[in-house]
Coordinates of C-alpha atoms in Angstrom, one line a residue:
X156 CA -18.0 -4.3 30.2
X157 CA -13.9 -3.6 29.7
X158 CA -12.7 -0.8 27.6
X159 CA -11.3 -3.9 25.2
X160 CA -15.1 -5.1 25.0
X161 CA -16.2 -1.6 23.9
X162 CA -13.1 -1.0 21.6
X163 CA -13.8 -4.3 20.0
X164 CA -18.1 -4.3 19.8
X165 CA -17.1 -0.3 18.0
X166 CA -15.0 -1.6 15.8
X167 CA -17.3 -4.4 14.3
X168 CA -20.3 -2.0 14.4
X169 CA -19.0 -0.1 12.6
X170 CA -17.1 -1.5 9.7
X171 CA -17.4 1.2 7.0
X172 CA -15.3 3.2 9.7
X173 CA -12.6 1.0 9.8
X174 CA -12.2 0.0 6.2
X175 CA -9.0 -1.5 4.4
X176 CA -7.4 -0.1 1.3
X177 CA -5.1 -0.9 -1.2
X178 CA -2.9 1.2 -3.5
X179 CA -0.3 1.0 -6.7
X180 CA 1.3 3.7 -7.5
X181 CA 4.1 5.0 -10.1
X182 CA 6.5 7.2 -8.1
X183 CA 9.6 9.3 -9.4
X184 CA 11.9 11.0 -6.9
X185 CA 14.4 13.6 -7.1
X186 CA 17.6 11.1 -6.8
X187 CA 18.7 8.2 -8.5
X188 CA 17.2 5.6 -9.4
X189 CA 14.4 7.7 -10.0
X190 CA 11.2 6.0 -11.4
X191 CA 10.0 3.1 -9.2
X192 CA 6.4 1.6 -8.4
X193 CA 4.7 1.0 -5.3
X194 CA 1.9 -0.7 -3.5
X195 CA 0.6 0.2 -0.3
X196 CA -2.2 -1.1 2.3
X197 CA -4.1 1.1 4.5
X198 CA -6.7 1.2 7.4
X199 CA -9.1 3.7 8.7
X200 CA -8.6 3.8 12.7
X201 CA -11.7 3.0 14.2
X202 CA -13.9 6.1 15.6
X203 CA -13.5 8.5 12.9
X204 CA -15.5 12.1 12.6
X205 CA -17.7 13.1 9.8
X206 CA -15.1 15.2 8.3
X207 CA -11.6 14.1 9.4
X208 CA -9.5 10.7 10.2
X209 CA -6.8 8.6 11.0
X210 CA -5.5 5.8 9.2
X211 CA -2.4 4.0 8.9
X212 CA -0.6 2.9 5.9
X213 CA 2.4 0.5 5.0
X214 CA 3.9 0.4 2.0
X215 CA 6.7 -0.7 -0.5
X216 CA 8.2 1.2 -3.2
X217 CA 10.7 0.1 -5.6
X218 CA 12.9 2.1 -7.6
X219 CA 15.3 0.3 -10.2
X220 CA 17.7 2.0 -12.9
X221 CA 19.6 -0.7 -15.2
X222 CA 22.2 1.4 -16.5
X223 CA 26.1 0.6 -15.7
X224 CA 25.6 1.3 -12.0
X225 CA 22.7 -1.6 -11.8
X226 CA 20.9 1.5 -9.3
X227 CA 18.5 -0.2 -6.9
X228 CA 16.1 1.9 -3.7
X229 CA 13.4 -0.3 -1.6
X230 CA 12.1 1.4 0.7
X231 CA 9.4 -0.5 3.5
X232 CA 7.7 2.5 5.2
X233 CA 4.9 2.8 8.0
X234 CA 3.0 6.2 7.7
X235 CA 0.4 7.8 9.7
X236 CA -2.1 9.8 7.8
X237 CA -4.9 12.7 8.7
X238 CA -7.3 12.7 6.2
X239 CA -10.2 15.1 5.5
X240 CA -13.4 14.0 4.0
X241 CA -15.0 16.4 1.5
X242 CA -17.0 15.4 -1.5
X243 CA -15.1 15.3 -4.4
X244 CA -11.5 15.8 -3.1
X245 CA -10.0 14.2 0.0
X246 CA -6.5 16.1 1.2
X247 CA -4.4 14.5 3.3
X248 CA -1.3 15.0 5.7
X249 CA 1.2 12.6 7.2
X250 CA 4.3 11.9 8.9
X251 CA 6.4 8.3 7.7
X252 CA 9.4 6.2 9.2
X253 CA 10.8 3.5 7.4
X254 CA 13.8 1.3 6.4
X255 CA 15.6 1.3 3.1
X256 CA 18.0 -1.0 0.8
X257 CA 20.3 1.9 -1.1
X258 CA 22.3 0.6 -3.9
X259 CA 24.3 2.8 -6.2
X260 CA 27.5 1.8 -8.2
X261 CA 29.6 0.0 -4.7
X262 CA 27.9 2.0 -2.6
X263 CA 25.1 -0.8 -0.7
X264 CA 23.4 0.3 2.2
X265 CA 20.6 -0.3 4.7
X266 CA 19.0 2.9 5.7
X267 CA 16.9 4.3 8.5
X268 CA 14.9 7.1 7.4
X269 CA 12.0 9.8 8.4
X270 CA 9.8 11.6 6.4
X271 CA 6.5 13.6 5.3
X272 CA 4.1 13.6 2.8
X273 CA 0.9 15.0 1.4
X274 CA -1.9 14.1 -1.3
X275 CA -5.5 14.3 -2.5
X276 CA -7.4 11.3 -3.4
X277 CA -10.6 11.9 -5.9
X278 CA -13.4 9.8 -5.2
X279 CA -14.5 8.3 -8.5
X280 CA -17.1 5.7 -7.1
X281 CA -17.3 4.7 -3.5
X282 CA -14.6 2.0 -4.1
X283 CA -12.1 3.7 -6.5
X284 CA -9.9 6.6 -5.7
X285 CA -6.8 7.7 -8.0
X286 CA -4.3 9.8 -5.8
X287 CA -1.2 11.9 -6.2
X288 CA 1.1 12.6 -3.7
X289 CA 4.2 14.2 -3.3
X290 CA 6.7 13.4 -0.3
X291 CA 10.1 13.8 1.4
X292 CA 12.3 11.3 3.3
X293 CA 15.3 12.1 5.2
X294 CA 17.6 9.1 4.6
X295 CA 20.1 9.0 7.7
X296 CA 23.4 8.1 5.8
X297 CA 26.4 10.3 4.6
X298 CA 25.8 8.6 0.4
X299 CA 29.1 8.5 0.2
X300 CA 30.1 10.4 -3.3
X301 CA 33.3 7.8 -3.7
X302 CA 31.3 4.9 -3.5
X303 CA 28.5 6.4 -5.5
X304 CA 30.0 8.5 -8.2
X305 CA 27.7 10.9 -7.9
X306 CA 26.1 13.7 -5.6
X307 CA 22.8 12.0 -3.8
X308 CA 21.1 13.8 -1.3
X309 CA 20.3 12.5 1.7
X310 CA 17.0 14.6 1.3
X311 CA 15.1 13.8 -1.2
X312 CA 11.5 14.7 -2.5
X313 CA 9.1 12.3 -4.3
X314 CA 5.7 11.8 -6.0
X315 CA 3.0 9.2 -6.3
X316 CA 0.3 8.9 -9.0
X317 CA -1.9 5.8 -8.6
X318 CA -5.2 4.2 -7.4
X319 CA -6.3 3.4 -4.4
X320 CA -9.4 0.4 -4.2
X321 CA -11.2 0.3 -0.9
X322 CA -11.6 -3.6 -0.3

């Protein structure tokens, strides 16, 4: 039998160990615009232990601010995410890479960016999980203040409050 077989008769074995999830979220950051939503869907990696996994995550967050500058941030991220397994309270860790649409005043911009983040998720029932989180992306781009009018950061920390539905 090939490693593939194996992979693949694990990973339908076992399905509660490979499990999809979906998220909303409302998110405020340190920089303008700075209140946005987001959504997100994740997946436990096959093979997990009792008490820690890996799963994988991609989301969208959206941050919009109509005042004279029309302020726009979408960010489409891919995060990787160690999470530990306790009863009541599940921390987790992860690193994130991802690709943004900037938009202050005349200053419009696709972005690269990196960045890190960290949470607990409470286990209400076995499907339903509200989650905060707080984060930091490192946005590769000089903001310039002319074209923005303002100071932005090209660091800037975030948080998440939401729930999280296991499907």
């Amino acid at each position: 039998m090939g490693f593939r077989k194996i992979i693949l008769l694990t990973f339908y074995s076992f399905p509660a160990l490979a499990q999809w999830e979906a998220g909303v979220s409302f998110n405020y950051k340190s920089e303008i615009p700075e209140t946005g939503i987001g959504i997100n869907i994740s997946r436990n990696l096959p093979l997990q232990f009792s008490a820690f996994g890996i799963k994988t995550r991609i989301g969208f967050d959206y941050f919009y601010a109509d005042d004279e500058g029309n302020n726009l941030n979408a960010d489409l991220h891919a995060d990787i995410i160690a999470i530990m397994f306790y009863q009541n309270v599940q921390p987790y860790f992860g690193l994130s890479f991802g690709g943004s649409r900037y938009s202050v005043n005349d200053f419009d911009e696709y972005i690269f960016f990196l960045g890190s983040l960290a949470g607990i998720k409470f286990p209400v029932t076995s499907w339903l999980h509200p989650f905060v989180e707080i984060y930091s992306n490192k946005y590769f781009s000089d903001f310039d203040e002319q074209k923005t009018i303002q100071s932005i950061s090209s660091v800037q920390i975030a948080g998440r409050a939401g729930v999280i539905v296991k499907l």
